Coordinates of C-alpha atoms in Angstrom, one line a residue:
M1 CA 0.0 0.0 0.0
K2 CA 2.8 2.4 0.8
R3 CA 4.2 2.0 -2.7
L4 CA 0.8 3.2 -4.1
K5 CA 1.1 6.6 -2.3
L6 CA 3.4 8.2 -4.7
L7 CA 1.5 6.8 -7.7
S8 CA -1.7 8.2 -6.2
I9 CA -0.2 11.7 -5.7
L10 CA 1.1 11.7 -9.3
V11 CA -2.3 10.8 -10.6
L12 CA -3.8 13.6 -8.5
L13 CA -1.3 16.1 -9.8
V14 CA -2.0 15.4 -13.4
D15 CA -5.8 15.3 -12.7
L16 CA -5.6 18.8 -11.3
S17 CA -4.5 20.1 -14.7
Y18 CA -7.8 18.9 -16.3
S19 CA -10.2 20.0 -13.5
Q20 CA -13.3 22.1 -14.1
E21 CA -13.0 25.1 -16.4
T22 CA -12.1 28.4 -14.8
K23 CA -11.9 32.0 -16.0
D24 CA -8.2 32.5 -15.2
T25 CA -6.8 35.9 -16.0
L26 CA -3.2 35.4 -14.8
R27 CA -1.2 33.2 -17.2
L28 CA 1.9 31.2 -16.4
S29 CA 5.0 32.4 -18.3
N30 CA 6.8 30.0 -20.6
V31 CA 9.2 27.7 -18.9
E32 CA 12.6 29.2 -18.7
V33 CA 16.0 27.5 -18.7
V34 CA 17.2 29.8 -15.9
S35 CA 14.3 29.1 -13.6
S36 CA 15.0 27.0 -10.5
R37 CA 12.8 24.5 -8.6
L38 CA 12.6 26.9 -5.7
K39 CA 11.5 29.8 -8.0
S40 CA 9.0 27.7 -10.0
F41 CA 7.5 25.5 -7.3
G42 CA 8.4 27.3 -4.0
T43 CA 5.0 28.8 -3.4
A44 CA 4.7 30.1 0.2
N45 CA 8.4 29.4 1.0
K46 CA 10.2 32.0 2.9
V47 CA 13.2 32.9 0.7
V48 CA 16.0 35.4 1.5
A49 CA 18.2 36.4 -1.5
I50 CA 21.8 37.5 -1.0
S51 CA 24.1 38.6 -3.8
G52 CA 27.7 37.3 -3.7
T53 CA 28.8 40.0 -6.1
S54 CA 27.4 43.1 -4.3
A55 CA 29.5 45.8 -2.7
L56 CA 28.5 44.5 0.8
A57 CA 30.2 41.2 0.0
K58 CA 33.4 42.5 -1.4
N59 CA 35.2 42.7 2.0
Q60 CA 34.2 39.2 3.1
T61 CA 35.8 36.0 2.0
N62 CA 33.5 33.1 2.9
L63 CA 29.8 32.2 3.3
R64 CA 29.9 32.3 7.1
Q65 CA 30.8 36.0 7.1
I66 CA 28.1 36.8 4.6
L67 CA 25.3 35.0 6.4
A68 CA 26.4 36.3 9.8
S69 CA 26.3 39.9 8.7
Q70 CA 23.4 40.0 6.2
S71 CA 20.8 37.6 7.7
S72 CA 19.2 36.7 11.0
V73 CA 19.9 32.9 10.7
N74 CA 21.9 31.3 13.5
I75 CA 25.6 30.7 12.6
R76 CA 27.4 28.3 14.9
A77 CA 31.1 28.9 14.7
Y78 CA 33.9 27.3 16.6
G79 CA 36.2 30.3 16.5
V80 CA 37.1 32.6 13.6
S81 CA 38.6 29.8 11.4
G82 CA 37.0 26.7 12.9
L83 CA 34.0 24.7 11.9
S84 CA 31.0 26.9 11.1
T85 CA 27.5 25.6 10.3
V86 CA 24.1 27.1 9.9
S87 CA 20.9 26.5 12.0
F88 CA 17.5 27.4 10.6
R89 CA 14.6 28.0 12.9
G90 CA 16.1 26.2 15.9
T91 CA 16.9 23.0 14.2
G92 CA 20.3 21.2 14.2
S93 CA 23.2 22.1 12.0
N94 CA 22.7 18.9 9.9
H95 CA 19.0 19.7 9.4
S96 CA 19.7 22.3 6.7
A97 CA 21.2 21.2 3.3
I98 CA 23.5 23.3 1.2
F99 CA 23.0 22.9 -2.6
W100 CA 25.5 23.9 -5.2
E101 CA 24.0 24.1 -8.7
G102 CA 21.3 21.7 -7.5
V103 CA 23.7 19.2 -5.9
N104 CA 23.5 18.5 -2.2
L105 CA 26.9 19.0 -0.6
Q106 CA 26.0 17.5 2.8
S107 CA 28.7 15.1 4.0
P108 CA 27.5 11.5 4.2
M109 CA 29.9 11.1 7.1
N110 CA 28.5 13.8 9.4
G111 CA 25.7 15.4 7.5
G112 CA 27.2 18.9 7.7
L113 CA 29.2 21.3 5.6
D114 CA 31.7 23.9 6.9
L115 CA 30.7 27.4 5.8
T116 CA 34.2 28.7 6.3
L117 CA 35.4 26.5 3.4
L118 CA 32.9 28.1 0.9
P119 CA 34.6 31.1 -0.7
I120 CA 32.1 33.8 -1.6
S121 CA 34.0 34.6 -4.8
F122 CA 32.9 31.3 -6.3
V123 CA 29.2 32.1 -5.8
D124 CA 27.1 34.8 -7.5
D125 CA 23.8 34.1 -6.0
V126 CA 22.8 32.8 -2.5
Q127 CA 19.3 32.0 -1.5
L128 CA 18.2 31.0 2.0
Q129 CA 15.1 28.9 1.9
L130 CA 13.6 28.7 5.4
G131 CA 11.4 25.8 6.6
A132 CA 11.0 22.2 5.7
S133 CA 11.5 21.4 2.0
G134 CA 11.8 17.6 1.8
A135 CA 9.3 17.3 -1.1
L136 CA 11.3 19.7 -3.2
F137 CA 14.9 18.9 -2.2
G138 CA 14.9 15.6 -0.4
A139 CA 16.3 14.3 3.0
G140 CA 18.1 16.5 5.4
T141 CA 16.0 19.7 4.9
L142 CA 14.0 19.8 8.1
G143 CA 15.1 23.3 8.8
G144 CA 15.6 24.6 5.3
S145 CA 18.3 24.9 2.6
I146 CA 20.9 27.2 1.1
Q147 CA 21.0 27.4 -2.6
L148 CA 24.3 28.4 -4.2
K149 CA 24.5 29.3 -7.9
S150 CA 26.7 30.9 -10.5
S151 CA 25.3 33.5 -12.9
Q152 CA 23.8 32.1 -16.1
P153 CA 26.0 32.0 -19.2
I154 CA 25.5 34.8 -21.7
F155 CA 26.2 33.7 -25.3
E156 CA 27.4 36.8 -27.2
K157 CA 30.7 37.8 -28.6
K158 CA 32.6 39.8 -26.0
P159 CA 36.3 40.5 -25.5
I160 CA 38.1 38.7 -22.7
S161 CA 37.4 40.1 -19.2
I162 CA 39.7 39.8 -16.2
S163 CA 38.8 40.7 -12.7
L164 CA 41.5 40.8 -9.9
D165 CA 40.8 41.0 -6.2
Q166 CA 43.3 41.8 -3.5
Q167 CA 42.4 42.0 0.2
I168 CA 44.4 42.6 3.3
G169 CA 43.1 42.5 6.8
S170 CA 43.8 42.3 10.5
F171 CA 45.7 39.3 12.0
G172 CA 47.7 38.5 9.0
Q173 CA 44.9 38.1 6.5
Y174 CA 45.8 38.1 2.8
Y175 CA 43.4 37.2 0.0
Q176 CA 44.1 37.1 -3.7
G177 CA 41.4 36.2 -6.3
G178 CA 40.9 36.4 -10.0
T179 CA 38.3 35.6 -12.6
I180 CA 38.8 35.3 -16.4
S181 CA 35.7 35.3 -18.7
L182 CA 35.5 34.8 -22.4
S183 CA 32.3 34.4 -24.5
Q184 CA 31.4 33.9 -28.1
N185 CA 28.0 33.3 -29.8
N186 CA 27.8 29.6 -28.7
I187 CA 30.4 29.2 -26.0
Q188 CA 31.4 30.8 -22.7
M189 CA 34.4 30.0 -20.5
K190 CA 34.9 31.3 -17.0
V191 CA 37.8 30.4 -14.6
R192 CA 38.0 31.6 -11.0
A193 CA 40.8 31.1 -8.6
F194 CA 41.7 32.3 -5.1
R195 CA 44.2 32.0 -2.2
N196 CA 43.3 33.0 1.3
T197 CA 45.7 32.9 4.3
A198 CA 45.4 34.3 7.9
D199 CA 47.3 34.0 11.1
N200 CA 44.3 34.8 13.3
N201 CA 46.6 35.6 16.2
F202 CA 44.2 38.1 17.8
E203 CA 44.2 39.1 21.4
F204 CA 41.2 38.2 23.6
Y205 CA 40.1 38.2 27.2
N206 CA 40.1 34.7 28.6
R207 CA 37.2 34.6 31.1
F208 CA 38.3 31.3 32.5
V209 CA 41.7 32.6 33.8
Q210 CA 40.6 36.3 33.8
R211 CA 43.5 37.7 31.7
N212 CA 44.3 38.8 28.2
E213 CA 45.8 36.2 25.9
E214 CA 46.7 35.8 22.3
Q215 CA 45.0 33.2 20.1
E216 CA 47.6 30.6 19.0
N217 CA 47.5 27.8 16.4
A218 CA 44.5 29.2 14.6
A219 CA 46.0 30.0 11.1
I220 CA 44.2 29.1 7.9
D221 CA 45.5 28.5 4.4
Q222 CA 43.1 27.9 1.5
H223 CA 43.4 27.9 -2.3
G224 CA 41.1 26.7 -5.0
V225 CA 39.9 26.9 -8.6
L226 CA 36.5 26.8 -10.3
I227 CA 36.3 26.1 -14.0
E228 CA 33.0 26.8 -15.8
P229 CA 32.6 26.1 -19.5
S230 CA 29.2 26.4 -21.1
L231 CA 28.1 25.5 -24.7
K232 CA 24.9 26.4 -26.5
L233 CA 23.6 23.5 -28.5
G234 CA 21.2 24.6 -31.3
K235 CA 18.3 26.9 -30.5
N236 CA 17.1 25.2 -27.3
G237 CA 20.0 23.4 -25.5
I238 CA 22.7 24.4 -23.1
L239 CA 25.4 22.2 -21.8
Q240 CA 27.3 23.4 -18.7
A241 CA 30.2 21.8 -16.8
K242 CA 31.6 23.0 -13.5
Y243 CA 34.7 21.7 -11.7
W244 CA 35.6 22.9 -8.2
Y245 CA 38.9 22.0 -6.6
Q246 CA 39.9 23.3 -3.2
D247 CA 42.6 22.6 -0.6
N248 CA 42.3 23.8 3.0
T249 CA 44.7 23.6 5.9
V250 CA 43.3 24.8 9.3
Q251 CA 45.1 24.9 12.6
I252 CA 42.9 24.0 15.5
P253 CA 43.6 25.9 18.8
K254 CA 42.7 24.6 22.2
T255 CA 39.6 26.1 23.8
A256 CA 40.0 29.0 26.2
S257 CA 39.0 26.7 29.1
E258 CA 41.7 24.2 28.3
G259 CA 44.6 26.6 28.0
G260 CA 48.0 25.6 26.6
I261 CA 49.2 25.4 23.0
S262 CA 47.8 23.0 20.5
D263 CA 49.5 21.7 17.4
D264 CA 46.4 20.0 15.9
I265 CA 45.9 20.5 12.1
Q266 CA 43.0 19.5 9.9
K267 CA 43.3 19.3 6.1
D268 CA 40.3 19.2 3.8
R269 CA 40.7 18.6 0.1
F270 CA 37.7 18.2 -2.2
H271 CA 36.8 17.8 -5.8
R272 CA 33.3 18.8 -6.9
S273 CA 32.0 18.4 -10.5
V274 CA 28.6 18.7 -12.1
L275 CA 27.6 18.4 -15.8
T276 CA 24.1 19.8 -16.6
Y277 CA 22.1 19.7 -19.8
T278 CA 19.0 21.8 -20.2
S279 CA 16.7 22.3 -23.2
Q280 CA 13.5 24.2 -23.5
W281 CA 10.6 24.6 -25.9
E282 CA 7.6 26.9 -25.8
N283 CA 5.8 25.0 -23.0
A284 CA 8.3 22.4 -21.9
K285 CA 11.8 22.0 -20.4
I286 CA 14.0 19.1 -19.5
K287 CA 17.0 19.1 -17.3
A288 CA 19.5 16.3 -16.7
L289 CA 22.6 16.5 -14.4
T290 CA 25.3 14.2 -13.1
S291 CA 27.7 15.0 -10.4
F292 CA 30.7 13.5 -8.5
L293 CA 31.8 14.8 -5.1
N294 CA 35.0 13.7 -3.4
H295 CA 36.1 14.8 0.1
R296 CA 39.3 13.9 1.8
L297 CA 39.8 14.9 5.4
R298 CA 42.9 14.3 7.4
F299 CA 43.4 15.2 11.1
N300 CA 47.1 15.5 12.1
Q301 CA 49.0 12.5 10.8
A302 CA 46.1 10.0 11.0
M303 CA 44.9 8.1 8.0
P304 CA 42.6 10.3 5.9
N305 CA 38.8 9.9 5.9
I306 CA 37.4 9.8 2.4
S307 CA 33.8 10.1 1.2
N308 CA 32.5 9.9 -2.4
S309 CA 29.1 10.7 -3.8
W310 CA 27.7 10.2 -7.2
I311 CA 24.5 12.1 -7.9
S312 CA 22.3 12.0 -11.0
E313 CA 19.0 13.6 -11.7
F314 CA 16.5 14.1 -14.5
Q315 CA 13.4 16.3 -14.4
G316 CA 10.8 17.5 -16.9
D317 CA 8.7 20.6 -16.7
L318 CA 5.4 21.2 -18.6
N319 CA 3.1 24.1 -18.9
L320 CA -0.4 22.5 -19.2
R321 CA -3.8 24.0 -20.0
R322 CA -5.7 26.1 -17.5
N323 CA -2.7 27.7 -15.8
V324 CA -1.1 24.5 -14.6
Q325 CA 2.7 23.9 -14.4
L326 CA 3.9 20.3 -13.7
Q327 CA 7.3 18.9 -12.9
V328 CA 8.3 15.2 -12.5
G329 CA 11.7 13.7 -11.9
V330 CA 14.0 11.1 -10.5
N331 CA 17.2 11.5 -8.4
H332 CA 19.7 8.8 -7.6
T333 CA 22.5 9.2 -5.1
Y334 CA 25.2 6.7 -4.3
E335 CA 27.4 7.3 -1.2
V336 CA 30.5 5.5 0.0
A337 CA 33.0 6.3 2.8
E338 CA 36.4 5.0 3.9
V339 CA 36.9 5.9 7.5
R340 CA 39.3 4.3 9.9
N341 CA 36.9 4.8 12.8
Y342 CA 34.1 2.7 11.3
G343 CA 35.3 -0.5 12.9
G344 CA 36.1 -2.3 9.6
N345 CA 32.7 -1.4 8.1
D346 CA 32.6 -0.2 4.5
P347 CA 29.4 1.8 4.4
R348 CA 27.6 2.3 1.1
R349 CA 24.2 3.8 0.5
N350 CA 21.9 3.9 -2.6
Q351 CA 19.1 6.4 -2.6
T352 CA 16.5 6.7 -5.4
A353 CA 13.9 9.4 -5.2
L354 CA 10.8 10.0 -7.3
F355 CA 9.4 13.5 -7.0
A356 CA 6.6 15.6 -8.5
S357 CA 5.2 19.1 -8.2
V358 CA 2.2 20.8 -9.7
K359 CA 1.4 24.6 -9.5
K360 CA -1.9 26.1 -10.4
L361 CA -3.1 29.7 -10.6
F362 CA -6.8 30.2 -9.7
S363 CA -7.8 33.5 -11.5
S364 CA -5.5 36.3 -10.4
K365 CA -5.9 35.8 -6.7
M366 CA -4.6 32.4 -5.7
E367 CA -1.5 30.3 -6.4
A368 CA -1.2 26.7 -5.1
T369 CA 1.6 24.2 -5.3
L370 CA 1.4 20.6 -4.3
A371 CA 4.6 18.5 -4.2
A372 CA 5.6 15.0 -3.1
R373 CA 8.7 12.9 -2.9
Q374 CA 9.2 9.2 -2.2
T375 CA 12.7 7.9 -1.5
Y376 CA 14.0 4.4 -1.5
V377 CA 17.2 3.7 0.5
D378 CA 18.9 0.4 -0.3
G379 CA 15.5 -0.8 -1.5
E380 CA 13.6 0.2 1.6
L381 CA 11.0 2.9 1.7
T382 CA 11.6 6.1 3.7
P383 CA 8.9 8.4 5.0
F384 CA 6.7 9.8 2.3
V385 CA 7.1 13.6 2.2
P386 CA 4.3 15.8 0.7
S387 CA 4.0 19.6 1.0
L388 CA 1.3 22.1 0.1
G389 CA 1.9 25.8 -0.4
L390 CA -0.8 28.5 -0.9
E391 CA -0.5 32.2 -1.6
F392 CA -3.5 34.5 -1.8
F393 CA -3.0 37.9 -3.6
A394 CA -5.5 40.2 -1.9
N395 CA -4.3 43.1 -4.2
R396 CA -1.2 44.2 -6.1
W397 CA 0.7 45.0 -2.9
Y398 CA -0.5 42.5 -0.3
S399 CA -0.6 38.7 -0.1
I400 CA -1.1 36.0 2.5
K401 CA 0.7 32.6 2.2
A402 CA 0.5 29.3 4.1
K403 CA 2.5 26.1 3.9
V404 CA 2.4 22.6 5.4
A405 CA 5.3 20.2 4.7
K406 CA 6.7 17.0 6.0
S407 CA 10.4 16.2 6.0
F408 CA 12.9 13.6 7.2
R409 CA 16.6 13.0 7.8
L410 CA 18.6 9.8 7.5
P411 CA 21.2 8.9 10.1
T412 CA 24.7 9.7 8.9
F413 CA 27.5 7.2 8.5
N414 CA 29.1 8.5 11.7
D415 CA 25.8 8.0 13.6
L416 CA 25.6 4.4 12.4
Y417 CA 29.2 3.1 12.3
W418 CA 31.5 5.3 14.4
V419 CA 34.0 3.4 16.7
S420 CA 36.5 5.2 18.9
G421 CA 37.5 3.8 22.3
T422 CA 34.3 3.2 24.2
D423 CA 32.2 5.5 22.0
N424 CA 30.2 3.8 19.3
G425 CA 27.6 4.5 16.6
N426 CA 24.2 2.9 16.7
P427 CA 23.0 0.8 13.7
D428 CA 19.5 0.7 15.2
L429 CA 18.8 4.4 14.7
T430 CA 15.6 5.4 12.9
S431 CA 15.1 8.4 10.6
E432 CA 14.1 11.8 12.1
Q433 CA 10.8 13.1 10.9
G434 CA 9.3 16.6 11.0
I435 CA 6.0 18.4 10.3
N436 CA 6.3 22.1 9.4
L437 CA 3.5 24.7 9.4
E438 CA 3.8 28.3 8.6
L439 CA 1.8 31.4 7.8
G440 CA 3.1 34.6 6.3
H441 CA 2.1 38.1 5.2
K442 CA 3.9 40.0 2.4
I443 CA 3.6 43.7 1.5
S444 CA 5.3 45.2 -1.5
Y445 CA 4.4 48.9 -2.0
D446 CA 6.5 51.2 -4.1
N447 CA 10.0 50.9 -2.6
L448 CA 9.0 49.2 0.6
D449 CA 9.0 45.4 1.1
L450 CA 7.7 43.8 4.4
E451 CA 7.3 40.2 5.3
L452 CA 6.1 38.6 8.6
T453 CA 6.1 34.8 9.0
A454 CA 5.0 32.6 11.9
Y455 CA 6.1 29.0 11.9
S456 CA 5.8 25.8 14.0
N457 CA 7.9 22.7 13.4
H458 CA 7.7 19.3 15.3
I459 CA 10.6 16.9 14.9
D460 CA 10.4 13.3 16.1
N461 CA 13.2 10.9 16.8
W462 CA 15.8 13.7 17.0
I463 CA 19.3 12.0 16.9
Q464 CA 21.7 13.1 19.6
W465 CA 25.0 11.7 20.9
R466 CA 24.6 11.1 24.6
P467 CA 26.8 9.5 27.3
N468 CA 25.4 6.4 29.2
D469 CA 25.8 5.8 32.9
R470 CA 29.3 4.6 32.3
G471 CA 30.3 7.7 30.4
N472 CA 30.4 6.0 26.9
W473 CA 29.0 8.2 24.1
S474 CA 26.5 6.9 21.5
P475 CA 23.8 8.4 19.3
I476 CA 20.1 7.7 20.2
N477 CA 16.7 8.9 19.1
V478 CA 16.2 10.9 22.2
L479 CA 13.4 13.4 21.9
R480 CA 10.7 15.2 20.2
A481 CA 11.5 18.8 19.7
W482 CA 9.2 21.7 19.0
T483 CA 10.6 24.8 17.3
R484 CA 8.4 27.8 16.7
G485 CA 8.8 31.5 16.2
I486 CA 8.3 34.7 14.2
E487 CA 10.4 36.1 11.4
F488 CA 10.2 39.7 10.2
A489 CA 12.0 41.1 7.2
S490 CA 11.9 44.6 5.6
A491 CA 13.7 46.5 2.9
Y492 CA 13.3 50.1 1.8
T493 CA 14.9 52.2 -0.9
Y494 CA 14.6 56.0 -1.2
R495 CA 16.0 58.0 -4.0
L496 CA 16.7 61.6 -3.0
R497 CA 18.0 62.5 -6.4
D498 CA 19.5 60.7 -9.4
D499 CA 22.9 60.3 -7.9
L500 CA 21.9 59.8 -4.2
T501 CA 20.1 56.8 -2.8
L502 CA 19.3 55.6 0.7
A503 CA 18.6 51.9 1.4
G504 CA 18.0 49.8 4.5
T505 CA 17.1 46.3 5.4
L506 CA 16.0 44.9 8.8
N507 CA 15.7 41.2 9.7
Y508 CA 14.6 39.9 13.1
T509 CA 13.9 36.4 14.3
Y510 CA 12.2 35.1 17.5
T511 CA 12.8 31.4 18.0
R512 CA 11.7 29.1 20.7
A513 CA 13.1 25.6 20.5
T514 CA 12.2 23.1 23.3
S515 CA 12.4 19.5 24.2
E516 CA 8.8 18.3 24.3
R517 CA 9.3 14.6 24.9
V518 CA 12.4 12.7 26.1
N519 CA 13.0 8.9 26.3
S520 CA 14.1 7.0 29.4
A521 CA 17.8 7.6 28.7
I522 CA 17.4 11.3 29.3
S523 CA 16.8 13.2 32.5
A524 CA 13.2 14.4 32.9
S525 CA 14.6 17.8 33.9
E526 CA 15.3 18.5 30.3
K527 CA 11.7 18.3 29.2
G528 CA 10.4 21.7 28.2
K529 CA 13.8 23.3 28.3
D530 CA 15.4 25.3 25.5
L531 CA 17.6 23.4 23.0
I532 CA 21.3 24.4 23.3
Y533 CA 22.8 27.2 21.2
V534 CA 19.4 28.5 20.0
P535 CA 19.1 32.2 20.8
R536 CA 15.5 33.4 21.2
H537 CA 16.3 36.8 19.7
Q538 CA 18.5 37.4 16.6
G539 CA 18.6 40.3 14.1
A540 CA 20.5 42.2 11.5
A541 CA 20.1 45.7 10.2
I542 CA 22.0 47.3 7.2
A543 CA 21.8 51.0 6.2
T544 CA 23.5 52.1 3.0
I545 CA 24.1 55.5 1.4
N546 CA 25.0 55.4 -2.3
W547 CA 26.2 58.7 -3.8
K548 CA 27.4 58.6 -7.4
K549 CA 30.2 55.9 -7.3
T550 CA 30.7 56.0 -3.5
F551 CA 28.8 54.0 -0.8
F552 CA 28.8 54.1 3.0
M553 CA 27.3 51.3 5.1
I554 CA 26.4 50.5 8.7
N555 CA 25.8 46.9 9.7
Q556 CA 24.4 46.1 13.1
T557 CA 23.7 42.5 14.3
Y558 CA 22.4 41.1 17.5
T559 CA 22.4 37.6 19.0
G560 CA 20.6 36.9 22.2
R561 CA 21.5 34.7 25.2
Q562 CA 22.2 31.0 24.4
F563 CA 22.1 28.1 26.7
T564 CA 25.0 25.6 26.4
T565 CA 23.6 22.8 28.6
S566 CA 20.5 20.8 28.1
D567 CA 19.2 21.6 31.6
N568 CA 19.5 25.4 30.9
K569 CA 21.9 26.3 33.7
E570 CA 22.1 30.1 33.8
R571 CA 25.7 29.9 35.0
W572 CA 26.9 28.4 31.7
A573 CA 24.7 30.4 29.3
L574 CA 26.5 32.6 26.7
D575 CA 25.9 36.3 27.1
P576 CA 24.0 38.2 24.3
F577 CA 26.2 40.3 22.0
A578 CA 25.8 43.1 19.4
L579 CA 28.3 43.7 16.7
L580 CA 28.6 46.9 14.7
D581 CA 30.4 47.0 11.4
V582 CA 31.0 50.0 9.0
A583 CA 32.2 50.1 5.4
I584 CA 33.0 52.7 2.8
G585 CA 33.9 52.2 -0.8
H586 CA 34.4 54.0 -4.1
S587 CA 34.4 52.9 -7.8
T588 CA 36.0 54.7 -10.7
L589 CA 36.2 54.1 -14.5
L590 CA 39.5 54.1 -16.2
K591 CA 38.6 54.2 -19.8
Q592 CA 37.2 50.7 -20.4
H593 CA 38.4 49.4 -17.1
S594 CA 37.2 49.9 -13.5
L595 CA 38.7 50.1 -10.1
S596 CA 36.9 49.6 -6.8
V597 CA 38.3 50.3 -3.3
S598 CA 36.5 49.5 -0.1
L599 CA 37.3 49.4 3.6
R600 CA 35.3 47.5 6.2
I601 CA 35.8 47.8 10.0
N602 CA 34.3 44.9 11.8
N603 CA 33.2 44.9 15.5
I604 CA 34.0 48.5 15.7
M605 CA 32.9 48.6 19.4
N606 CA 35.5 45.9 20.2
Q607 CA 32.8 43.6 21.7
A608 CA 34.1 40.5 23.4
Y609 CA 31.9 37.5 22.5
E610 CA 31.7 33.8 21.9
I611 CA 29.4 32.0 19.4
R612 CA 30.4 28.6 20.9
S613 CA 31.4 28.4 24.5
A614 CA 35.2 28.7 25.1
Y615 CA 35.8 29.7 21.5
P616 CA 36.7 33.4 21.5
M617 CA 36.0 35.6 18.5
P618 CA 38.1 38.6 17.5
G619 CA 37.6 42.2 18.6
I620 CA 37.9 45.2 16.3
N621 CA 39.4 44.3 12.9
Y622 CA 39.5 45.6 9.3
N623 CA 39.5 44.4 5.7
L624 CA 40.8 46.6 2.8
N625 CA 39.7 45.3 -0.6
L626 CA 40.9 46.3 -4.1
N627 CA 39.1 45.1 -7.3
Y628 CA 40.3 45.8 -10.8
I629 CA 38.4 44.8 -13.9
F630 CA 40.0 44.7 -17.4
N631 CA 37.4 44.7 -20.2

């Protein structure tokens, strides 16, 4: 009977397209090659768009810095160069997937991805999709997803273009980057490369020993290249290939509570490749991609841990009669890992997913999207994940949206197979499952955009690593969590005159994430308590003045108190902190070339703070960036 669920939903989706006649006045546009699944079928999803090429991003080097300063999502960072992950709406770090060109970059070993290892110069467009999205994007999206994309190729004859970036900053930071672009009528080639180094030897106040100290063994050395050839095939087809190589060496300091000097080093090296073919006609589009991901991680002199993923996907889009748009597709993912701490196990996992989405416009007032996905893992059915999104357009400037979605996450290879001393994985773990509800209001009037969203997300069988009564750690399905909250976003632009513009954005999030049910292995005192490292209040505000070719920016962020223990002991809670950054920049034309100079001062009030307990972050620091473009 379970196998009939997906077939039933597909029949329903197609049947909708031939439902009773309506007098629709709002017509769907033709299917576009450049459209994404989120854009086409993300009705009622909360989406935050961030440009990786904007002036605000020029003085920042990685995705962690961009998200921390320009959004109100929770970034969990183990120091300035350590592991950094994202948490959406109170969920865990491995509950939000990161997609690059439609490919899930989540590690099969630990389910995460380090934001510090994602250079912003390799990304042109960043979209944060908040809320469960399992029907659209698959497992691991209980909290949301991050969509990373390059700009679409432009097939026209242009001379070669070269862009060079040079950045220097506090604590021995040096960044060099460059991009070469060449396009003809049927081909485009783009190559990007970067090198980033930093000593990160900043001074901080150690609250554990109550004295100033200098951060040691925290240097980082990164370099990488991204090659992007694109080929136009006839009138309708585009073939794109992308290859991303990167090598990272990161020193890992001891925590402030440990003291002493560490000599630990972690090296990450990865190869990422994706080949995509798209073709479109008047009312149809097909897209096929295949991808290979290789990640090699080595800690000190130990044997490296290696994971490989092969991902292939095919989807077809159709514009049907009566304002109906349909998408159906299949995704296959094969994962394998070689890890010395898996006790001789050689884990492999095959996932095959069938997915479908249908969007219908009812007159000019209502848009509805119904989506579903059924995944088979090694031949076994996983939870069926449907979603329904509705948006009602009351008038040209006000709309109401609502969404209900189911999601799930598979245990990682570490959860299942890890063996280290007396700590062990648990092969009996079950998948986490979530139900997400949200309701939002959107206002777009002249130069003002406002959005208010309320959400509630219940997650069952949350996997956590816990010690038993003998102190041995192992993962178990420990609890049911409830995350709920309110998100507010606004943007305003005011043009005083042709050469003078004022702009501002404000994002605020209230999040309450609590343990609603715990199993017998967990202390009853944790029931109803806040989940650790989930601030209730978080916000970011940016004000910008653009005058001719000059800009000035003020960036204020706030992160509320965070509990660091499951029983919410006030003694160990992290204090709230507010960070103020300022930036100024100027661009000038030099005949056919251009030169941009910008200076950013971070944490200008020299605030002492920690994002993770005992991992100090730097005080006041600066970045000076030069960008020269040869056309």
